Amino acid sequence: MKTPRSTVSRRFLLAGAVGVLAAPMVLKPSRSAAKSDLVTLALQAYGGSYQATLEKQVLKPFAQETGIKVNLVPVPDLSKVKAQLLTGNVEWDLYEGEGAQAAFGSKQGFWEKLDPSLFDVNDMSVAPRGDSVSWEMYAGGIAWDPEKYGAGKHPANFAEFFDLKKFPGRRVLRKAPSDVMELALLADGVAPKDIYPLDLDRAFKALDRLKPSVASWVEATAQTISLLQTGEVDFSYTYPNRVKANNEPGGGKPLAFSFEQNLLFTADLAVLKGAPNKEGAMKLIGYCQRPEVQSRFQNEAGLIPVSKKAVPMLSAEVRKWQPDPSKPSHLVSNSSYWADHYEAVSRRFNEWILG
Amino acid sequence: MNRISIIRAQAIFMSPAVLAATLLILPPLLYVFYTSVYGPALSLAAYGQVLTSKLFRQTLTTTLVVAGLSSLLSLLLGFVVALHLARQPARRRAFLTVLVLLPFWTSVLVKCFAFTVILGREGIINSMLSWIFGIKIQLPLVLNMVGLLVGMTNFLIPLVVLPVLASLLAIDSAIYRAAAIMGAKPARIFWTVTLPMSLPGLLAGLLSIFVMSLGAFIVPSLLGGPQDQMLSSLVAFYNREVLDWQKASAISVVLLGMVFIFAAPLALWRRRKLKA
């Protein structure tokens, strides 16, 4: 019988055809990013209009000035950075993300050393570190529906947020220990300057009191607003730029936000080790630190510039939505503490939520 | 057709799928296995740490409970929908099938936010009830197990309806007529004809939705309560937040193992049933 034989050859042919078709997918992608007039910026994406504003106010003018085009890739986290370094196939030049993530990446050895001559250190409210640099700050705090809760009827600082007798109601907190732990200790009466290293037992004890009133430990930032909007919760921990965006025409029912006490976080820039266009990436970092660039960008994006000179250049409308960083009740989150402790605290925190 | 030509036909028809699976799915899967045992050194330490952790055990329990309940609910509701669809004339059925598929084509994120609006304390259901009874009613329907099951069921039903409908339509209508002529009442026809003959579709549907719900990620995090964390979010935690890929891979392998443990008996049973 010849039939089985012909089957084999046909199958073999088919396999060969599929193999040829699949080859380009398996082969290493060409390093088109290695061109010196292109920088690939991986941006930790939060959604919203941030990305468009960044392109308009920072990346386009940068391209006009230097001739270097910036390719923006929104990413959720560091895992792809790890994958790129692991496989030796580095496609990105620059990473922009939360301070804690950048510090965590630094601990893992993801970043190139930065040239200190890129910055005017005296102008920066957060000093650059060896391999990453903060360029903007954002705040976290308490929001509520002013129609439901007028003056004096809502918590305005973290101690009041934890005061269930005076302000009963359902609350929203982030499912992120780096937002929650500091908040709990501040609420429990620890002074901002004494927060680090965190007294975790004390923080969890304070959280035990609040836990029955926390309706959701939110992972998606949008929910910190939408759950307030729908009346599902009474008081939410969220970010002023989100509330501002919500209150603008075409948004939802206006919400209120307290600047009496806030947590401040930095957003950092770092260059990937073995970046195809290291030089261009360094240039962009230097450009991003310029006071006029920061003020131009933040007048539209609404976050707090790290450049001290940029702060007075912001419009009154924008500053209305920013905390005064010099207020002693605020706390700046310590990125390097979290780089060292994130995993252990996070596991304990997740277990505590389920327990 | 003789035996050899059947096997030959099978080989030809299956080889593209097998090849695609081997080339595209097997290598990354093997890499996940490899990552789960190979950290600083070759060891099963990650499995030990994962399996003994309280976080994992609690999350595993929630995963099994949620996957089981939502699969059963979807199966029941989906079966009823499929039965109704099977009785419709073809054109009407096509239209109704599109209605079933419409939510299936909608982004699960959008659906979850929509469910918050429908099920919330001041949502559509609660305001209707409040209006009807004239008192303020705030049933907790979202950010808890109820919301989670509603979201999951909504997501899974189309996956039950389609295979069940296919097996229902494959039943020769002469069998129904024969049963009726022999004096069987509708209930009897259902239990002796419809149900057994649609069993292949039911089992296929059950298998796919159970496997899918084991890996659910978005619905539990948006509609579930603080305690309703599922395994996939634990994988995301190790994978994305703390970059501990060894543990993330170990959990993924355990999850995959669970899929096999549940899928294998079902698949075997189905095969026996089909042969019989």
XYZ file of C-alpha atoms in Angstrom:
631
model
C 0.000 0.000 0.000
C 1.354 3.350 -0.980
C -1.216 5.526 0.655
C 0.360 6.005 4.109
C 3.588 7.051 2.485
C 2.006 9.821 0.505
C 0.320 11.051 3.720
C 3.664 11.413 5.399
C 5.113 13.421 2.575
C 2.067 15.663 2.453
C 2.223 16.233 6.182
C 5.886 16.977 5.885
C 5.184 19.514 3.169
C 2.512 21.166 5.267
C 4.821 21.376 8.260
C 7.481 22.943 6.097
C 5.047 25.507 4.746
C 3.852 26.482 8.224
C 7.442 26.653 9.438
C 8.346 29.066 6.659
C 5.283 31.159 7.404
C 6.052 31.275 11.107
C 9.759 32.001 10.745
C 9.517 35.807 10.732
C 7.569 35.681 14.008
C 10.143 33.523 15.728
C 13.203 35.346 14.458
C 14.471 38.297 16.467
C 12.782 41.542 15.468
C 15.121 43.905 13.710
C 16.522 46.665 15.868
C 14.965 49.561 14.077
C 15.115 51.523 17.343
C 18.893 51.668 17.115
C 18.661 54.690 14.837
C 20.128 57.672 16.606
C 17.250 60.014 15.763
C 14.642 57.922 17.575
C 14.092 57.414 21.304
C 11.598 54.870 22.578
C 9.959 55.989 25.798
C 8.063 53.384 27.804
C 5.449 55.186 29.805
C 3.728 53.585 32.766
C 0.224 54.199 31.541
C -2.570 55.401 33.790
C -5.032 56.184 31.034
C -6.694 59.550 30.633
C -5.285 62.450 28.666
C -1.779 62.336 30.167
C -0.199 60.645 27.171
C -1.618 63.045 24.602
C -0.536 66.037 26.679
C 2.972 64.629 27.037
C 3.268 64.208 23.300
C 1.966 67.681 22.568
C 3.824 69.692 25.215
C 7.079 67.755 25.649
C 7.869 65.229 22.940
C 6.942 67.292 19.860
C 8.880 70.416 20.955
C 11.802 68.131 21.872
C 11.767 66.654 18.373
C 11.688 70.155 16.863
C 14.657 71.259 18.924
C 16.885 68.192 18.620
C 15.578 66.329 15.592
C 15.084 63.261 17.784
C 11.681 61.652 17.401
C 10.187 59.980 20.445
C 8.211 56.800 20.095
C 5.829 56.437 23.032
C 4.911 52.957 24.289
C 2.346 52.772 27.096
C 3.198 49.907 29.479
C 1.632 48.781 32.737
C 4.709 47.859 34.769
C 8.349 46.808 34.925
C 7.861 43.207 33.820
C 8.629 43.945 30.183
C 11.801 45.759 31.172
C 12.885 42.602 32.968
C 11.982 40.487 29.939
C 13.968 42.744 27.595
C 17.062 42.653 29.764
C 16.684 38.908 30.296
C 16.571 38.153 26.576
C 19.161 40.802 25.708
C 16.707 42.271 23.223
C 16.400 45.806 24.580
C 13.902 47.804 22.521
C 13.190 50.692 24.890
C 15.492 53.520 25.815
C 13.692 55.308 28.586
C 11.278 54.263 31.303
C 8.837 56.598 33.012
C 6.934 55.358 36.044
C 6.151 55.530 39.754
C 9.075 56.300 42.023
C 8.704 53.000 43.848
C 8.866 51.078 40.561
C 11.911 52.981 39.365
C 13.629 52.375 42.715
C 12.699 48.695 42.522
C 14.190 48.566 39.019
C 17.321 50.230 40.342
C 17.633 47.530 43.005
C 17.384 44.914 40.249
C 20.076 46.694 38.230
C 17.834 47.650 35.304
C 19.122 51.194 34.735
C 22.136 52.996 33.301
C 24.004 55.512 35.461
C 22.885 59.080 34.821
C 25.270 61.896 34.060
C 24.886 64.419 36.944
C 25.697 67.289 34.593
C 22.251 66.758 33.016
C 20.530 68.435 35.961
C 20.483 71.663 37.865
C 20.310 69.986 41.279
C 19.606 73.260 43.082
C 16.398 73.685 41.117
C 15.028 70.250 42.007
C 12.783 69.642 44.992
C 13.669 65.922 44.833
C 17.378 65.184 44.352
C 18.312 62.845 41.468
C 19.617 59.414 42.410
C 22.483 57.638 40.690
C 20.383 55.940 38.041
C 16.932 57.498 38.154
C 15.513 60.963 38.507
C 12.123 62.333 39.593
C 10.565 64.862 37.277
C 7.033 65.328 38.592
C 4.994 64.592 41.691
C 1.387 63.680 42.188
C -0.798 63.710 45.247
C -3.230 61.262 46.825
C -5.988 62.240 49.240
C -9.646 62.154 50.191
C -12.521 62.861 47.815
C -16.275 62.995 48.361
C -19.542 64.144 46.809
C -20.093 67.744 48.014
C -23.819 67.490 47.354
C -24.112 64.760 49.962
C -21.496 65.942 52.414
C -21.152 69.674 52.994
C -18.511 71.467 55.051
C -17.673 69.610 58.271
C -19.645 66.521 57.189
C -16.731 64.757 55.507
C -13.226 63.669 56.548
C -10.566 66.124 55.370
C -7.428 64.483 56.745
C -6.376 60.867 57.268
C -7.168 60.767 61.002
C -10.728 61.768 60.132
C -10.820 59.256 57.284
C -10.159 56.590 59.938
C -12.707 58.094 62.364
C -15.733 55.900 61.768
C -17.749 57.364 64.642
C -17.575 60.940 63.471
C -17.779 60.129 59.763
C -19.575 56.828 59.259
C -19.795 55.632 55.665
C -18.267 53.316 53.129
C -14.730 53.964 51.975
C -12.463 53.171 49.047
C -8.741 52.576 49.365
C -6.163 51.410 46.830
C -5.030 47.805 46.789
C -1.462 49.055 47.040
C 0.422 48.991 50.328
C 2.525 51.991 49.254
C -0.610 54.137 49.378
C -2.254 52.534 52.371
C 0.484 51.941 54.974
C 1.643 55.548 55.243
C -1.939 56.725 55.305
C -2.753 54.401 58.218
C 0.226 55.568 60.254
C -0.542 59.238 59.611
C -4.123 58.542 60.671
C -2.864 56.870 63.819
C -0.981 60.013 64.804
C 2.564 59.345 63.594
C 4.245 62.594 62.496
C 5.203 62.667 58.782
C 8.919 62.978 59.631
C 8.805 59.816 61.806
C 6.976 57.586 59.311
C 10.010 55.723 57.909
C 10.877 52.976 58.546
C 7.214 52.014 58.728
C 5.849 50.541 61.947
C 3.896 47.854 60.135
C 2.242 46.322 63.203
C 0.867 49.692 64.168
C -0.310 50.357 60.628
C -2.168 47.046 60.399
C -3.723 47.621 63.805
C -5.081 50.963 62.633
C -6.281 49.328 59.413
C -8.092 46.625 61.412
C -10.374 49.357 62.740
C -11.125 50.690 59.264
C -11.425 47.382 57.417
C -15.179 46.721 57.911
C -15.933 50.071 56.262
C -13.737 49.575 53.218
C -16.130 48.536 50.456
C -13.397 47.944 47.916
C -9.613 47.817 47.703
C -9.424 49.229 44.220
C -6.922 48.126 41.588
C -8.217 50.167 38.630
C -7.714 53.883 39.366
C -10.879 54.822 37.480
C -12.931 53.078 40.149
C -11.769 55.523 42.839
C -13.912 58.072 40.984
C -16.686 55.911 39.526
C -17.616 54.330 42.863
C -18.109 57.828 44.328
C -20.055 58.914 41.245
C -22.524 56.059 41.508
C -22.983 56.605 45.240
C -21.589 53.147 45.942
C -19.206 54.611 48.536
C -19.113 57.816 50.561
C -15.422 58.679 50.806
C -12.690 57.708 48.393
C -8.920 57.835 48.332
C -8.013 59.206 44.927
C -5.880 61.749 43.076
C -6.663 65.444 42.484
C -5.870 65.331 38.767
C -8.520 62.615 38.423
C -11.059 64.711 40.334
C -10.169 67.764 38.254
C -10.631 65.830 35.015
C -13.955 64.524 36.299
C -15.181 68.015 37.191
C -14.373 69.503 33.797
C -17.239 70.080 31.350
C -18.395 66.793 29.891
C -17.270 64.871 32.962
C -19.452 63.528 35.716
C -21.125 65.006 38.797
C -18.576 67.381 40.408
C -16.620 65.904 43.318
C -14.582 67.592 46.044
C -11.013 66.836 47.143
C -9.166 67.770 50.325
C -5.699 69.341 50.232
C -5.466 69.457 54.016
C -3.360 66.302 54.114
C -1.923 64.413 51.135
C 0.506 61.716 50.222
C 2.957 62.820 47.550
C 4.497 60.398 45.079
C 7.180 61.007 42.501
C 7.205 59.894 38.878
C 10.698 59.023 37.750
C 12.705 58.639 34.562
C 15.407 56.034 34.024
C 17.444 54.756 31.066
C 17.427 51.018 30.376
C 20.743 49.197 30.510
C 21.912 48.579 26.963
C 19.369 51.036 25.523
C 19.762 51.293 21.740
C 19.796 55.095 21.883
C 21.269 55.875 25.273
C 22.508 59.288 24.225
C 19.129 60.417 22.914
C 17.448 59.145 26.073
C 19.831 61.155 28.264
C 19.107 64.237 26.155
C 15.386 63.757 26.670
C 15.846 63.377 30.445
C 17.779 66.633 30.543
C 15.098 68.333 28.437
C 12.336 67.094 30.753
C 14.014 68.765 33.741
C 13.976 72.252 32.237
C 11.720 74.607 34.211
C 9.979 75.989 31.114
C 9.285 72.479 29.786
C 7.900 71.331 33.124
C 5.642 74.363 33.525
C 4.397 74.141 29.935
C 3.597 70.458 30.389
C 2.071 70.661 33.859
C -0.083 73.668 33.003
C -2.009 71.145 30.971
C -1.297 67.848 32.783
C -1.839 69.352 36.231
C 0.794 67.470 38.245
C 3.470 69.089 40.428
C 6.773 69.935 38.702
C 9.958 68.822 40.439
C 11.674 71.972 39.162
C 11.254 74.678 41.795
C 11.381 77.420 39.179
C 8.515 75.801 37.273
C 6.070 75.980 40.189
C 5.439 79.771 40.116
C 5.038 79.564 36.333
C 1.885 77.451 36.692
C -1.499 79.053 36.193
C -3.755 79.788 39.162
C -6.306 77.309 37.838
C -3.727 74.489 37.895
C -2.349 75.391 41.318
C -5.847 75.296 42.738
C -5.668 71.544 42.149
C -2.291 71.009 43.751
C -1.303 70.641 47.369
C 1.252 73.052 48.765
C 4.232 70.669 49.144
C 5.679 72.774 51.966
C 2.706 72.062 54.256
C 4.015 69.961 57.176
C 0.979 67.650 57.236
C 1.857 66.163 53.824
C 4.131 63.183 53.396
C 6.401 62.431 50.445
C 6.427 58.692 49.836
C 9.886 57.189 50.245
C 10.599 55.278 47.047
C 13.749 53.574 48.307
C 11.949 52.197 51.371
C 9.443 50.597 49.037
C 12.102 49.281 46.696
C 13.455 47.235 49.600
C 10.216 46.237 51.298
C 7.521 46.181 48.653
C 7.330 42.425 48.244
C 7.199 41.474 51.928
C 4.777 44.240 52.908
C 2.636 43.625 49.874
C 2.273 39.942 50.667
C 1.352 40.681 54.260
C -1.092 43.341 53.053
C -2.774 40.974 50.584
C -3.050 38.275 53.232
C -4.477 40.797 55.666
C -7.159 41.851 53.158
C -8.271 38.228 52.732
C -7.987 37.332 56.420
C -14.064 4.539 4.484
C -11.619 2.087 5.921
C -9.674 2.645 9.099
C -6.509 3.871 7.485
C -8.214 6.475 5.372
C -10.091 7.724 8.453
C -6.826 8.154 10.298
C -5.355 9.798 7.253
C -8.219 12.244 6.987
C -7.917 13.013 10.683
C -4.215 13.671 10.325
C -4.765 16.070 7.463
C -7.542 17.996 9.144
C -5.893 18.174 12.530
C -2.343 18.929 11.553
C -2.751 22.721 11.156
C -4.230 23.022 14.646
C -1.668 20.679 16.147
C 1.160 22.492 14.425
C -0.055 25.901 15.501
C -0.410 24.698 19.074
C 3.012 23.086 19.056
C 4.772 26.063 17.576
C 2.966 28.908 19.283
C 1.705 27.586 22.602
C 4.055 24.821 23.627
C 7.343 26.785 23.736
C 6.081 29.568 26.032
C 4.316 26.953 28.159
C 7.515 24.958 28.511
C 9.286 28.165 29.403
C 6.764 28.765 32.188
C 7.515 25.269 33.541
C 11.207 25.955 33.270
C 10.922 29.311 35.058
C 8.903 27.734 37.859
C 11.698 25.323 38.792
C 14.778 27.224 37.707
C 15.473 30.305 39.826
C 18.928 30.838 41.286
C 19.229 27.043 41.226
C 17.138 24.121 40.049
C 14.594 23.466 42.799
C 10.961 23.062 43.668
C 11.265 25.751 46.351
C 8.817 28.087 44.634
C 6.142 25.373 44.686
C 6.808 24.712 48.371
C 6.530 28.383 49.251
C 3.434 28.873 47.147
C 1.589 25.783 48.356
C 2.248 26.470 52.033
C 1.281 30.147 51.914
C -2.021 31.176 53.430
C -2.533 33.727 50.673
C -2.386 30.991 48.041
C -4.691 28.578 49.858
C -7.361 31.193 50.480
C -7.165 32.443 46.935
C -7.343 28.883 45.620
C -10.519 28.210 47.622
C -12.145 31.393 46.320
C -11.119 30.503 42.779
C -12.695 27.041 42.973
C -15.885 28.307 44.612
C -16.348 31.179 42.164
C -15.480 29.062 39.116
C -17.821 26.259 40.251
C -20.773 28.476 41.123
C -20.537 30.699 38.083
C -20.167 27.691 35.773
C -23.252 25.995 37.220
C -25.307 29.186 37.058
C -24.229 29.855 33.474
C -24.930 26.271 32.519
C -28.483 26.400 33.878
C -29.321 29.783 32.401
C -27.511 29.117 29.143
C -29.288 25.794 28.696
C -32.683 27.460 29.018
C -31.697 30.093 26.473
C -30.412 27.443 24.068
C -33.617 25.416 24.411
C -35.651 28.478 23.524
C -33.410 29.316 20.571
C -33.616 25.759 19.230
C -37.412 26.011 19.009
C -37.407 29.215 16.946
C -37.689 29.363 13.157
C -34.277 29.832 11.554
C -34.468 33.571 10.815
C -35.749 34.501 14.217
C -33.108 32.256 15.750
C -30.365 34.040 13.860
C -31.622 37.363 15.203
C -31.876 36.074 18.781
C -28.420 34.497 18.562
C -27.019 37.908 17.713
C -28.677 39.222 20.883
C -26.899 36.507 22.868
C -23.608 37.389 21.221
C -23.960 41.150 21.658
C -22.727 41.224 25.276
C -20.071 38.693 24.272
C -18.650 41.217 21.805
C -18.706 44.043 24.345
C -15.532 44.772 26.300
C -15.611 43.090 29.676
C -14.315 46.296 31.266
C -17.221 48.296 29.908
C -19.670 45.644 31.086
C -18.205 45.705 34.584
C -18.594 49.478 34.889
C -22.123 49.141 33.524
C -22.936 46.542 36.174
C -21.788 48.967 38.880
C -24.398 51.393 37.565
C -27.105 48.724 37.423
C -26.401 46.886 40.670
C -25.058 49.706 42.856
C -26.587 50.963 46.122
C -28.054 53.864 44.189
C -28.185 51.875 40.971
C -31.068 51.061 38.697
C -32.296 48.009 40.612
C -32.123 49.565 44.055
C -33.761 52.838 42.963
C -36.578 50.888 41.270
C -37.169 48.850 44.412
C -37.025 51.994 46.549
C -39.566 53.668 44.281
C -41.907 50.671 44.302
C -41.876 50.177 48.069
C -41.564 53.846 48.981
C -38.640 53.281 51.351
C -34.940 53.574 50.793
C -33.636 50.161 49.741
C -29.910 49.543 49.327
C -29.368 45.865 48.668
C -25.655 45.083 48.477
C -25.461 43.685 44.937
C -22.012 44.727 43.852
C -18.476 44.617 45.309
C -19.380 41.239 46.788
C -20.020 37.639 45.717
C -23.392 38.547 44.173
C -21.870 41.155 41.868
C -19.018 38.845 41.013
C -21.347 35.969 40.063
C -23.594 38.253 38.022
C -20.578 39.559 36.108
C -19.092 36.113 35.575
C -22.389 34.570 34.482
C -23.023 37.373 32.030
C -19.579 36.790 30.577
C -19.906 32.993 30.377
C -23.468 32.399 29.133
C -22.738 32.856 25.396
C -20.035 30.206 25.715
C -22.655 27.727 26.937
C -25.422 28.718 24.547
C -23.453 28.139 21.346
C -22.283 24.519 21.845
C -25.574 23.504 23.473
C -27.550 25.056 20.654
C -25.402 23.166 18.150
C -26.169 19.828 19.794
C -29.849 20.647 20.159
C -30.122 21.496 16.474
C -28.339 18.268 15.596
C -31.146 16.212 17.159
C -33.320 14.752 14.429
C -36.806 16.169 14.898
C -38.210 12.756 13.904
C -37.050 11.481 17.306
C -39.220 14.055 19.082
C -42.150 13.109 16.906
C -41.551 9.425 17.495
C -41.436 10.007 21.256
C -44.657 12.030 21.101
C -46.380 9.402 18.998
C -45.391 6.762 21.507
C -47.231 8.833 24.106
C -44.374 10.580 25.926
C -45.371 13.812 27.709
C -43.147 16.914 27.165
C -41.357 16.352 30.494
C -40.595 12.755 29.566
C -39.356 13.839 26.131
C -37.056 16.356 27.795
C -35.536 13.799 30.190
C -35.225 10.913 27.728
C -34.489 12.696 24.447
C -33.471 16.353 24.739
C -31.203 16.195 27.756
C -29.227 13.035 26.914
C -28.848 14.015 23.289
C -27.634 17.538 24.074
C -25.186 16.207 26.646
C -22.123 16.491 24.360
C -22.778 20.197 23.875
C -23.521 20.696 27.573
C -20.286 19.025 28.596
C -18.272 20.929 26.008
C -19.819 24.164 27.266
C -19.262 23.290 30.916
C -15.654 22.404 30.276
C -14.850 25.607 28.440
C -16.579 27.935 30.902
C -15.100 26.241 33.950
C -11.617 26.482 32.490
C -12.210 30.099 31.517
C -13.580 31.064 34.904
C -10.602 29.523 36.706
C -8.493 32.182 35.061
C -10.883 35.123 35.531
C -9.099 38.358 36.308
C -10.992 41.540 35.432
C -14.460 40.658 36.701
C -13.341 39.655 40.240
C -11.228 42.761 40.632
C -13.950 45.157 39.453
C -17.140 43.564 40.756
C -15.990 41.284 43.569
C -15.600 42.180 47.224
C -12.378 42.652 49.176
C -12.210 38.918 49.956
C -12.931 37.660 46.456
C -9.438 37.472 45.074
C -8.731 34.815 42.469
C -5.537 33.032 41.477
C -4.957 35.065 38.342
C -4.578 38.240 40.367
C -1.988 36.446 42.501
C -0.121 35.541 39.316
C -0.321 39.190 38.243
C 0.964 40.263 41.647
C 4.099 38.104 41.475
C 4.588 38.645 37.769
C 4.101 42.390 37.516
C 4.464 43.949 40.923
C 7.351 42.123 42.546
C 8.815 40.540 39.394
C 9.117 37.158 41.123
C 8.568 35.133 37.965
C 9.460 31.867 39.621
C 6.499 32.041 41.984
C 4.233 33.476 39.301
C 5.134 30.523 37.077
C 4.645 28.027 39.904
C 1.127 29.349 40.518
C 0.404 29.272 36.784
C 1.538 25.660 36.602
C -0.672 24.752 39.556
C -3.578 26.538 37.861
C -2.909 24.664 34.634
C -2.666 21.402 36.587
C -6.080 22.129 38.074
C -7.518 22.637 34.627
C -6.267 19.174 33.671
C -7.528 17.590 36.870
C -11.025 18.881 36.193
C -10.987 18.608 32.437
C -9.622 15.072 32.123
C -12.440 13.172 33.903
C -15.029 15.263 32.095
C -13.406 14.628 28.740
C -13.096 10.886 29.448
C -16.673 10.649 30.594
C -17.839 12.477 27.508
C -15.892 10.114 25.309
C -17.442 7.072 26.982
C -20.864 8.643 26.639
C -20.330 9.286 22.947
C -19.205 5.731 22.332
C -22.150 4.247 24.172
